[in-house]
Structure formats: C-alpha cells, structure tokens
Amino acid sequence: MNIATLLDMAAAGSPDRVAIGPRDSGLTCARLHRTAAGVAALVHRAGARELVFAGVNGPAFPVLLFGAALAGVPLVPVNYRLSAEALTGLLAHTEKPMVVADEAFAGVFASAGLDVRTPEELLKEGLDAEPAVGLEGSADDPAVLLFTSGTTAAPKAAVLRHRHLTSYILQTVDFASAGPDDSVLTSVPPYHVAGVGSVLSNLYAGRRMVHLGTFDPGDWLRLVRAEGVTSAMLVPTMLARVVEHLSGRPAEVPTLRSLAYGGARMPHTVLKAALRAFPGTGFTNAYGLTETSSTIALLGPEDHRAAVSSGDPAVRARLRSAGRMVPGVEARIRDASGTGLPPGVPGELWVRGPQVSGEYRGAAALLDAEGWFHTRDLAHFDAEGYLFIEGRADDTIIRGGENIAPAEVEDVLLRHDAVREAAVVGVPDEEWGERIAAFVVTHAGTSVDAETLRAWVRTRLRGSKTPDTVVFRDELPYTPTGKLLRRELLTDLAAPTAPTAERKG
Ligand code: AMP
C-alpha cells in the first residue's frame, strides 16, 4: 500500500470534512487531495526525484507529504535550524531535488544555485495544475527520507518505505474513528518522524489538524483553548516548558482529552507536575525511533491512572515505563553477545515487524537475517510486558569496569528539590577509564553545592555511581526535538573556557 491510499480513503469517505486548519475555513479532505495531486504534477513536470522541504510545521506539510507520494518520489523534510553549511551538506546527499522552503530559509538554497519555491507558491501553483494520476509507484518505494537527529554522529538519511508507514497506521489507528469535533495540535517539526506519523494517523482517524509552527508554551495553551483542541503531542522539553510556564497553576484546557509525549526520556518530575496540571487529560507515552516508523510501544491513559493510584510498587513503577509493544511489533532483550534475557534483566532492545525499516540510504539494511533491528537502547521488560527504556547503549559510562546508565544517576539527582535538569556523562580518565560528570540546572531561587549533590547520590546509589564532577549550568543543550546533546557537554568540559566546575578534592 502507498500512503497516498490513506488520503484516497479519507477524501472518498468524508470529502467535506476539514482535515487541516480552522474549523470554518480549513482545507477539506477533498481539497487536500486535489492540491496534493496538483503538486505531484508539478514535481513530475520538473523531473524531480525528491521533494525537499525546509519549513516549520503547518498546512503545507501534509500537502507536500501526499504530493510527493502521488508523484512517486520521497519527501525529504530537513531541519531548517541547521546552519547554511550543514543544509548545503545535506543537499549533497539528495538526488535531483525540488526544494520548498519557508521564506526565512529559502536564501540558503537559492545561494546554492537551487530553484526554491515557498510552500504558499507551490500550493497555489498546485491548485492550478492539472492533477497527476497513476504516478504513485509501489509499496516498496521510499516515502520519506529522514536525516536522523545526529546527536552522536554525522546525519544519515533513514529510508521509510510506503509499506513501513502504512503498516504502522493500519496496525495502530482505526479508520474514521475520531469524533466530528476532534482536533489535534501538532507542534513537532516535520523533519521528526513523529511529525510524519502525526499527519498520517490523524488524517486516517479523521481528526482535524491544527499547527503551531514555532513552539512557545503560552501560545500552545492559548491555541488549545481557542481551537478547542482535543489531543496533542509534545516532546519532553516542550512539556517541561508548559509545566514551567504554568508554575503550579492548572492548565485549564477542558477540551484536551489526550496528551501524548515521547521522542526522548521524560523526566519523572516533569511528568508528575504535568499530571497535576492537566487533571482531566489522559496521558500517553509513545516510544519509537525514526528507523521504526515512529511509535512501537505505548503507555496509555489507563496505565497512567493505574500507576498513580495503585498501592502495588510494580504498578506504580510503570509511570516510568514506555508501556507495551504496539500490535505487529515483536521485541527481545539481548545481552551484548546476542543471548536473550528474561523479564527484569536489562539488556539491549531488538525489535521486528512490518513497520521496522532499519535502513539508511546508501547502506545495507541493518536488520539481521531474521529481520531483527538493534535499537541500541538499553531496556528491560517487567513481568507483565511493560517496557522500561534506560537510555542509549552508547551513552553507558564504564567506570572502573562497572557499567553505569546515565539515567540512573540523573533520576536520583532530579529527586533533589533544587534540581530542575540533570545530565550525566562519562569523561575519559586514565585511572578509571571514565569518570562521571553531572551537569545540573537548579530551580530559580534555589541553591545547592556540588558536595551536597554528590552526597545525595552516594547515599541513594553507591560510591562508584557518585558523580566525580558536578557542573552547574543555566541550561542544558537539547535538539529542538528534545534530545540531550551529551557530546556538546563533553566538548565543553574539555574546552579551556569550560564553566567553573566543582571537583572532588
Ligand atoms: P530518533 O530516531 O531521533 O527519534 O530517536 C529515537 C530514540 O529516542 C530512541 O532510541 C530512544 O533512545 C529515544 N526515545 C524516543 N521515544 C522515547 C520515549 N518515549 N522514552 C524514552 N526514550 C525515547
């Protein structure tokens, strides 16, 4: 199946339903289909082999996603926040692109000698063009190329084929299941897999999409109230900003029934504050990777409620879990030698299923002979099949031969009243192999010293897991999609101008 079929179904099933934008003046399903088919004709006429989009999330993104699908070429949403140099570097990896860029980012492409259109220009031209038919290609063709976030290495383009994306949608979403007043607020950027998944799942469910191009917590709350938004998805850094913006007040968003979060580890303190601020909203934790076509495990609203109210420690612990695997995705925990591990024992997570691509452009597929993909996440399952993600295997600190997951130390630091954010990294060290450095942001108006925090960790974990160094920061570096840039922290520590660090004597 091609993702364009999802649009065909929506347009045939409810042509007059508003798919994108304001309730009274948005783009209907039929018009979305018509515009996308016009865009496809333009792409085809230009002889383009890829449609590159550098822009914030907005009504143009779904049109471009389906326009590319109807033209039989992949959409390549790129991170518009990258430097001109990095963007032109990414373009070197594209093939005969047609480039669509918001006015603010168009200059970079124009100066690289490329023909650039703004989304508004393309949509207008698309509406006037004779719609394309019969170009969409097969289920095995690439639908989207996504440059992975590159927190640890140079960006690589993950290939998501039509069959991966449609498998994900057909397994997890019921067609036309949304109510007539349902709407979703999208504020994740188009170059993140959650942005792609959101367009497909909400169109297929029949939920009107409302966009917030540039995230701001106050604007987000205002838009939820003004549009009567019923569901939304945020990455943890965005939810943390909303919680901070509310500073203990209730969110007062009576229409918001569902709030999903994911894309990175959610700090427990932020989740607990969010549950208090949104008492009438059901929370969902969505865990997934670019290479798995978005969500592969979900912790739903009932699980959240049960965890909050249960007296059973195993159920309460699930507030830190990513929930259970979605239908169609199998999971195994294996040790470094590939041997399967039982529930309760942490190891590396491997997954398999029709939505798992595990493929990068220009490289052999990363699936093993039986179709398993190594996520590189450290994880364990509890006895009931709930998945707990402990972080990236690559981030593991090996201090004096002992493996230490940064998340374990970060969680303890975050339990201290003065600590707002914490990041723990391994620093190369001659004696120990690696030493532990903790970067800490304190809550406004509080203060704590390094020795107190070290003692706090030492009494709750053990000496070998106590940070050797504690560095206080005003903020930590994250990608716009909420991923902590651990490498940047390490580089800063190595630099001669590193901020004052308090060291163990
Ligand atoms: P990306 O492919 O750039 O979206 O990154 C995927 C990685 O983000 C995963 O391998 C996890 O390490 C992390 N991640 C995504 N969602 C979650 C979640 N709900 N909880 C914890 N970590 C997550």
XYZ file of C-alpha atoms and ligand atoms in Angstrom:
528
model
C 0.000 0.000 0.000
C 1.097 3.578 -0.742
C 0.491 6.340 1.828
C -1.499 8.116 -0.911
C -4.146 5.399 -0.425
C -4.720 6.743 3.107
C -5.539 10.120 1.558
C -7.732 8.493 -1.130
C -9.709 6.786 1.640
C -10.121 9.981 3.682
C -11.150 12.020 0.634
C -13.608 9.355 -0.566
C -15.046 8.726 2.918
C -15.562 12.328 4.042
C -14.676 14.797 1.286
C -16.108 17.844 3.082
C -14.554 17.236 6.478
C -11.931 19.854 7.378
C -8.607 17.999 7.517
C -6.279 20.914 8.263
C -6.690 24.351 9.812
C -9.541 26.347 11.330
C -12.940 24.660 11.724
C -14.753 27.061 9.391
C -12.101 27.870 6.770
C -9.597 24.974 6.751
C -8.612 22.632 3.941
C -11.163 19.848 3.395
C -10.096 16.273 2.662
C -11.207 16.659 -0.979
C -9.252 19.882 -1.402
C -6.184 18.404 0.286
C -6.353 15.548 -2.230
C -6.823 17.919 -5.167
C -3.931 20.180 -4.098
C -1.578 17.261 -3.430
C -2.358 15.800 -6.871
C -1.558 19.209 -8.420
C 1.731 19.384 -6.513
C 2.519 15.865 -7.747
C 2.023 17.076 -11.326
C 4.486 19.950 -10.757
C 7.088 17.624 -9.229
C 6.705 15.240 -12.151
C 6.883 18.018 -14.729
C 10.120 19.331 -13.179
C 11.665 15.850 -13.447
C 12.475 15.991 -9.701
C 13.449 12.748 -7.968
C 12.918 14.098 -4.430
C 10.839 16.800 -2.799
C 12.876 18.617 -0.142
C 11.042 20.654 2.490
C 12.731 23.128 4.829
C 9.941 24.729 6.792
C 8.084 24.809 10.069
C 5.114 22.541 10.600
C 1.976 23.941 9.005
C -0.744 23.192 6.444
C 1.829 22.829 3.642
C 3.482 19.800 5.200
C 0.614 17.292 4.704
C 0.134 18.602 1.147
C 3.835 18.044 0.381
C 3.872 14.606 2.027
C 0.998 13.387 -0.135
C 2.122 15.416 -3.161
C 5.458 13.572 -3.122
C 3.671 10.219 -2.645
C 1.334 10.899 -5.595
C 4.350 11.859 -7.728
C 6.191 8.657 -6.794
C 9.134 10.473 -5.144
C 10.175 10.629 -1.477
C 9.651 13.684 0.687
C 12.825 14.853 2.445
C 11.932 17.173 5.348
C 15.138 18.818 6.571
C 15.986 20.600 9.794
C 15.550 24.275 8.944
C 17.505 25.273 12.045
C 20.743 23.864 10.662
C 23.460 26.263 9.541
C 23.693 27.160 5.851
C 26.778 24.963 5.652
C 25.046 21.942 7.203
C 21.969 22.400 4.999
C 24.016 22.537 1.828
C 25.898 19.487 3.157
C 22.584 17.598 3.458
C 21.600 18.642 -0.034
C 24.742 16.986 -1.347
C 23.062 13.723 -0.258
C 19.884 14.401 -2.245
C 19.145 13.490 -5.820
C 17.551 15.951 -8.321
C 15.568 17.711 -5.613
C 12.694 20.133 -5.954
C 13.128 22.439 -2.954
C 10.312 24.042 -0.995
C 11.448 26.341 1.805
C 9.808 28.884 4.070
C 10.735 32.448 3.091
C 13.105 32.650 6.075
C 15.201 29.658 4.971
C 14.946 29.972 1.172
C 18.105 32.085 0.816
C 20.440 29.200 1.691
C 19.095 27.066 -1.125
C 18.949 29.895 -3.638
C 22.597 30.722 -2.944
C 23.448 27.068 -3.619
C 22.025 27.639 -7.107
C 18.780 25.733 -6.497
C 15.356 26.710 -7.688
C 13.331 27.316 -4.491
C 9.614 27.835 -4.020
C 7.841 28.857 -0.850
C 5.073 26.487 0.351
C 2.477 29.164 -0.476
C 3.740 29.440 -4.063
C 3.767 25.680 -4.527
C 0.274 25.226 -3.084
C -1.137 27.944 -5.319
C 0.576 26.502 -8.398
C -0.542 23.023 -7.348
C -4.187 24.064 -7.218
C -3.947 25.454 -10.756
C -2.112 22.434 -12.169
C -3.826 19.531 -13.915
C -3.821 16.802 -11.178
C -1.380 13.939 -11.638
C -2.747 10.399 -11.793
C -1.089 6.996 -11.750
C 2.434 8.059 -10.732
C 2.448 6.863 -7.139
C 4.594 3.755 -7.534
C 4.777 0.704 -5.321
C 4.601 -0.046 -1.605
C 8.312 -0.729 -1.675
C 9.284 2.755 -2.871
C 10.744 5.238 -0.355
C 8.030 7.548 1.003
C 10.155 9.677 3.315
C 13.866 10.193 3.889
C 14.623 11.483 7.378
C 18.025 12.641 8.472
C 18.455 11.178 11.966
C 18.987 13.691 14.720
C 22.756 13.290 14.701
C 23.314 13.668 18.443
C 26.262 11.298 18.216
C 27.408 11.283 14.601
C 27.086 12.902 11.185
C 23.473 12.806 9.924
C 22.354 9.773 7.946
C 19.151 9.514 5.912
C 16.800 6.839 7.246
C 14.634 5.364 4.496
C 10.967 4.810 5.336
C 9.144 2.996 2.570
C 5.398 3.212 1.943
C 4.887 -0.288 3.340
C 6.574 0.665 6.637
C 4.418 3.734 7.190
C 1.142 2.158 6.078
C 1.789 -0.916 8.270
C 2.229 1.382 11.250
C -1.028 3.220 10.521
C -3.112 0.128 9.757
C -1.910 -1.611 12.923
C -2.411 1.289 15.321
C -5.223 3.540 14.003
C -8.890 2.765 13.281
C -10.132 4.408 10.086
C -12.521 7.361 10.646
C -12.577 6.618 14.387
C -12.380 10.267 15.525
C -15.490 12.215 16.523
C -16.699 15.177 14.415
C -15.240 17.757 16.847
C -11.898 16.044 17.389
C -8.786 18.024 16.610
C -5.071 17.581 17.197
C -2.470 20.251 17.826
C 0.835 19.459 16.130
C 3.960 21.231 17.265
C 6.692 18.704 16.483
C 8.708 19.684 13.424
C 8.156 17.980 10.045
C 11.696 16.579 9.983
C 10.970 14.391 13.026
C 9.321 11.014 12.457
C 6.559 11.994 14.900
C 5.641 14.856 12.531
C 5.168 12.375 9.676
C 3.321 9.858 11.861
C 1.020 12.585 13.126
C -0.149 13.597 9.624
C -0.860 10.014 8.585
C -2.551 8.843 11.777
C -4.730 11.911 12.236
C -5.859 12.084 8.608
C -6.697 8.378 8.702
C -8.555 8.675 12.021
C -10.438 11.734 10.721
C -9.067 14.246 13.212
C -8.671 17.888 12.165
C -5.041 19.068 12.342
C -4.100 22.419 13.845
C -0.471 23.563 13.693
C 1.837 25.578 15.890
C 4.886 26.196 13.712
C 7.210 27.555 16.367
C 6.696 26.195 19.852
C 6.033 28.524 22.740
C 4.266 27.260 25.891
C 1.929 30.265 26.212
C 0.939 30.109 22.523
C 0.421 26.365 22.808
C -2.011 26.749 25.736
C -3.830 29.629 24.022
C -4.256 27.613 20.820
C -5.556 24.558 22.700
C -8.190 26.786 24.322
C -9.073 28.839 21.215
C -9.442 25.835 18.895
C -10.989 23.521 21.482
C -8.182 21.067 20.770
C -8.891 17.515 21.937
C -5.451 15.894 21.553
C -1.820 16.919 21.283
C 1.694 15.521 21.217
C 4.766 17.105 22.819
C 8.397 16.124 23.255
C 9.570 16.168 26.903
C 11.385 19.508 26.641
C 8.153 21.129 25.376
C 6.047 19.601 28.160
C 8.666 20.786 30.680
C 8.286 24.319 29.306
C 4.486 24.152 29.556
C 4.731 22.953 33.164
C 7.204 25.688 34.000
C 5.017 28.305 32.299
C 2.048 27.209 34.439
C 4.191 27.373 37.613
C 1.813 25.272 39.681
C -1.459 26.603 38.181
C -3.875 24.162 36.495
C -3.723 24.234 32.679
C -7.473 24.907 32.288
C -7.895 23.154 28.968
C -11.249 21.340 29.382
C -11.374 20.063 25.790
C -7.939 18.392 25.879
C -8.745 14.696 26.378
C -5.412 13.266 25.301
C -1.800 14.376 25.627
C 0.942 12.189 24.167
C 4.607 12.623 24.936
C 7.720 10.898 23.608
C 10.779 11.239 21.422
C 13.142 11.254 24.410
C 13.127 10.191 28.049
C 10.557 12.050 30.130
C 11.944 13.308 33.458
C 9.739 11.839 36.184
C 9.403 15.162 37.997
C 8.070 16.840 34.839
C 5.548 14.052 34.278
C 4.298 14.247 37.857
C 3.885 18.032 37.616
C 2.121 17.643 34.247
C -0.315 15.062 35.647
C -1.215 17.584 38.371
C -1.559 20.483 35.916
C -3.766 18.518 33.469
C -6.108 16.583 35.818
C -8.775 15.950 33.163
C -6.406 14.811 30.416
C -5.360 11.240 29.588
C -1.591 10.860 29.126
C 0.162 8.552 26.661
C 3.873 7.833 26.488
C 4.909 6.952 22.925
C 8.278 5.301 22.384
C 9.793 4.836 18.959
C 12.666 5.567 16.633
C 12.964 7.089 13.202
C 14.042 3.666 11.923
C 10.861 2.039 13.272
C 8.449 4.467 11.539
C 7.591 6.178 14.837
C 5.785 4.557 17.783
C 6.494 0.936 18.707
C 5.432 0.988 22.379
C 2.680 2.848 24.202
C 1.802 3.545 27.831
C -1.828 4.622 27.658
C -4.048 6.799 29.876
C -5.411 3.835 31.865
C -1.858 2.709 32.651
C -1.002 6.226 33.853
C -4.095 6.350 36.076
C -3.433 2.891 37.481
C 0.209 3.763 38.209
C -0.757 6.945 40.057
C -3.438 5.316 42.231
C -2.047 1.823 42.815
C -0.581 0.598 46.088
C 1.404 -2.057 44.215
C 5.007 -0.879 43.699
C 5.286 -2.761 40.373
C 2.239 -0.900 39.005
C 3.396 2.446 40.418
C 6.779 1.969 38.736
C 5.051 1.938 35.331
C 4.841 5.703 35.369
C 8.485 5.469 34.238
C 7.710 2.890 31.577
C 7.158 3.207 27.820
C 4.263 0.764 28.039
C 3.641 -2.262 25.865
C 4.626 -3.022 22.297
C 2.078 -1.961 19.653
C 0.386 -4.720 17.603
C 2.643 -6.183 14.924
C 5.934 -5.332 16.655
C 7.891 -8.044 18.474
C 10.625 -7.230 20.969
C 13.512 -9.070 22.604
C 16.062 -8.035 25.208
C 19.503 -9.469 24.459
C 22.912 -9.189 26.054
C 25.925 -7.921 24.100
C 26.609 -11.425 22.758
C 23.057 -11.731 21.417
C 21.662 -14.107 24.083
C 18.029 -13.459 25.056
C 17.410 -12.154 28.589
C 14.364 -12.808 30.817
C 11.954 -10.127 32.189
C 13.539 -7.890 34.804
C 17.042 -8.174 33.385
C 18.283 -5.140 31.454
C 19.964 -5.531 28.080
C 19.737 -4.180 24.553
C 16.377 -3.896 22.823
C 15.853 -5.607 19.455
C 12.590 -5.219 17.528
C 10.970 -6.767 14.466
C 7.829 -6.069 12.447
C 6.470 -4.698 9.183
C 6.884 -1.057 10.279
C 10.577 -1.532 11.147
C 12.769 -0.208 8.352
C 16.260 -0.169 9.889
C 17.610 1.137 6.607
C 19.799 4.122 5.701
C 20.294 5.450 2.257
C 23.396 4.133 0.559
C 23.941 1.402 3.187
C 22.848 -2.204 3.527
C 19.737 -2.759 5.697
C 20.624 -3.083 9.359
C 18.169 -5.921 10.018
C 19.699 -9.292 10.862
C 18.887 -12.451 8.911
C 15.631 -12.933 10.880
C 14.557 -9.314 10.409
C 15.535 -8.052 13.894
C 16.663 -4.445 14.325
C 19.048 -3.401 17.080
C 17.614 -0.201 18.606
C 20.786 0.453 20.657
C 18.513 1.332 23.587
C 19.133 -0.256 26.977
C 15.877 -1.597 28.328
C 14.064 -4.258 30.290
C 10.530 -5.640 30.437
C 8.637 -6.236 33.665
C 6.716 -9.462 34.253
C 3.591 -8.019 32.560
C 5.391 -6.944 29.383
C 5.877 -3.249 30.206
C 8.990 -1.810 28.590
C 11.418 0.385 30.548
C 13.911 2.402 28.481
C 17.132 3.207 30.302
C 18.841 5.226 27.579
C 21.175 4.669 24.649
C 23.709 1.842 24.981
C 26.304 4.245 23.507
C 25.820 6.584 26.475
C 26.714 3.915 29.048
C 29.546 5.041 31.300
C 32.148 2.401 32.068
C 33.878 3.462 35.260
C 36.489 1.092 36.633
C 34.890 -1.770 34.697
C 31.389 -1.079 36.033
C 28.608 -0.196 33.572
C 26.580 2.805 34.670
C 23.466 4.042 32.845
C 23.436 7.865 32.999
C 19.658 7.787 33.509
C 20.034 6.016 36.842
C 22.190 8.829 38.251
C 20.115 11.540 36.540
C 16.914 10.189 38.121
C 18.441 10.396 41.590
C 19.739 13.938 41.024
C 16.291 15.013 39.767
C 14.729 13.838 43.015
C 16.636 16.581 44.849
C 14.343 19.599 45.399
C 16.843 22.090 43.992
C 17.498 20.216 40.737
C 15.467 21.113 37.663
C 17.505 19.343 34.957
C 20.382 16.883 35.114
C 22.638 15.253 32.547
C 25.307 12.713 33.358
C 28.160 11.836 31.004
C 31.363 9.780 31.087
C 34.613 11.716 30.812
C 37.735 9.851 29.626
C 40.049 9.228 32.555
C 43.404 7.455 32.778
C 42.792 5.863 36.134
C 39.153 4.768 35.860
C 38.643 4.536 32.084
C 35.812 7.036 32.533
C 34.765 9.341 35.336
C 31.230 10.587 35.932
C 30.406 14.224 35.275
C 26.984 15.610 36.196
C 25.636 18.808 34.639
C 22.906 20.352 36.725
C 20.407 23.182 36.260
C 18.833 24.313 39.512
C 15.333 25.715 40.006
C 15.179 29.513 40.074
C 15.660 30.837 43.604
C 17.294 27.656 44.943
C 20.913 26.815 45.520
C 22.835 23.689 46.298
C 26.536 22.875 46.209
C 28.346 20.082 44.442
C 29.298 18.231 47.623
C 25.660 18.090 48.792
C 24.576 16.615 45.461
C 27.409 14.100 45.499
C 26.419 13.012 48.999
C 22.756 12.845 47.868
C 23.668 10.380 45.104
C 26.141 8.428 47.254
C 23.530 7.681 49.923
C 20.928 6.595 47.342
C 23.100 4.664 44.885
C 26.645 3.826 45.778
C 30.121 5.370 45.800
C 31.070 4.170 42.311
C 27.972 5.831 40.842
C 28.585 9.175 42.538
C 29.494 11.972 40.117
C 33.198 12.827 40.325
C 32.424 16.281 38.985
C 29.328 18.449 39.265
C 28.980 21.386 36.893
C 26.231 23.968 37.358
C 24.656 25.385 34.216
C 21.926 27.896 33.352
C 20.596 25.485 30.724
C 21.423 22.189 29.025
C 21.782 21.737 25.260
C 18.894 19.897 23.577
C 17.891 19.395 19.960
C 14.563 21.054 19.111
C 13.022 17.599 19.369
C 14.098 17.224 22.973
C 17.240 15.088 22.667
C 20.017 15.925 25.065
C 23.249 16.751 23.228
C 25.644 14.831 25.500
C 28.508 15.323 23.083
C 28.268 19.084 23.435
C 28.537 18.769 27.199
C 31.664 16.681 26.841
C 33.218 19.105 24.380
C 32.504 21.991 26.724
C 34.120 20.167 29.601
C 37.243 19.582 27.557
C 37.419 23.208 26.370
C 39.772 25.553 28.234
C 36.894 28.007 28.735
C 34.691 25.414 30.465
C 32.466 26.891 33.166
C 33.638 26.670 36.740
C 33.446 23.086 37.817
C 33.470 21.949 41.389
C 35.647 18.891 41.649
C 36.106 16.169 44.170
C 39.119 17.023 46.296
P 15.001 9.411 16.940
O 15.077 8.303 15.958
O 15.944 10.526 16.646
O 13.604 9.906 17.131
O 15.478 8.839 18.357
C 14.981 7.649 18.876
C 15.482 7.481 20.297
O 14.841 8.418 21.169
C 15.169 6.135 20.885
O 16.119 5.152 20.504
C 15.189 6.429 22.394
O 16.520 6.442 22.882
C 14.627 7.843 22.448
N 13.174 7.842 22.734
C 12.169 8.035 21.867
N 10.969 7.993 22.486
C 11.222 7.751 23.796
C 10.390 7.569 24.953
N 9.056 7.669 24.897
N 11.017 7.313 26.131
C 12.367 7.213 26.221
N 13.190 7.391 25.164
C 12.635 7.651 23.961
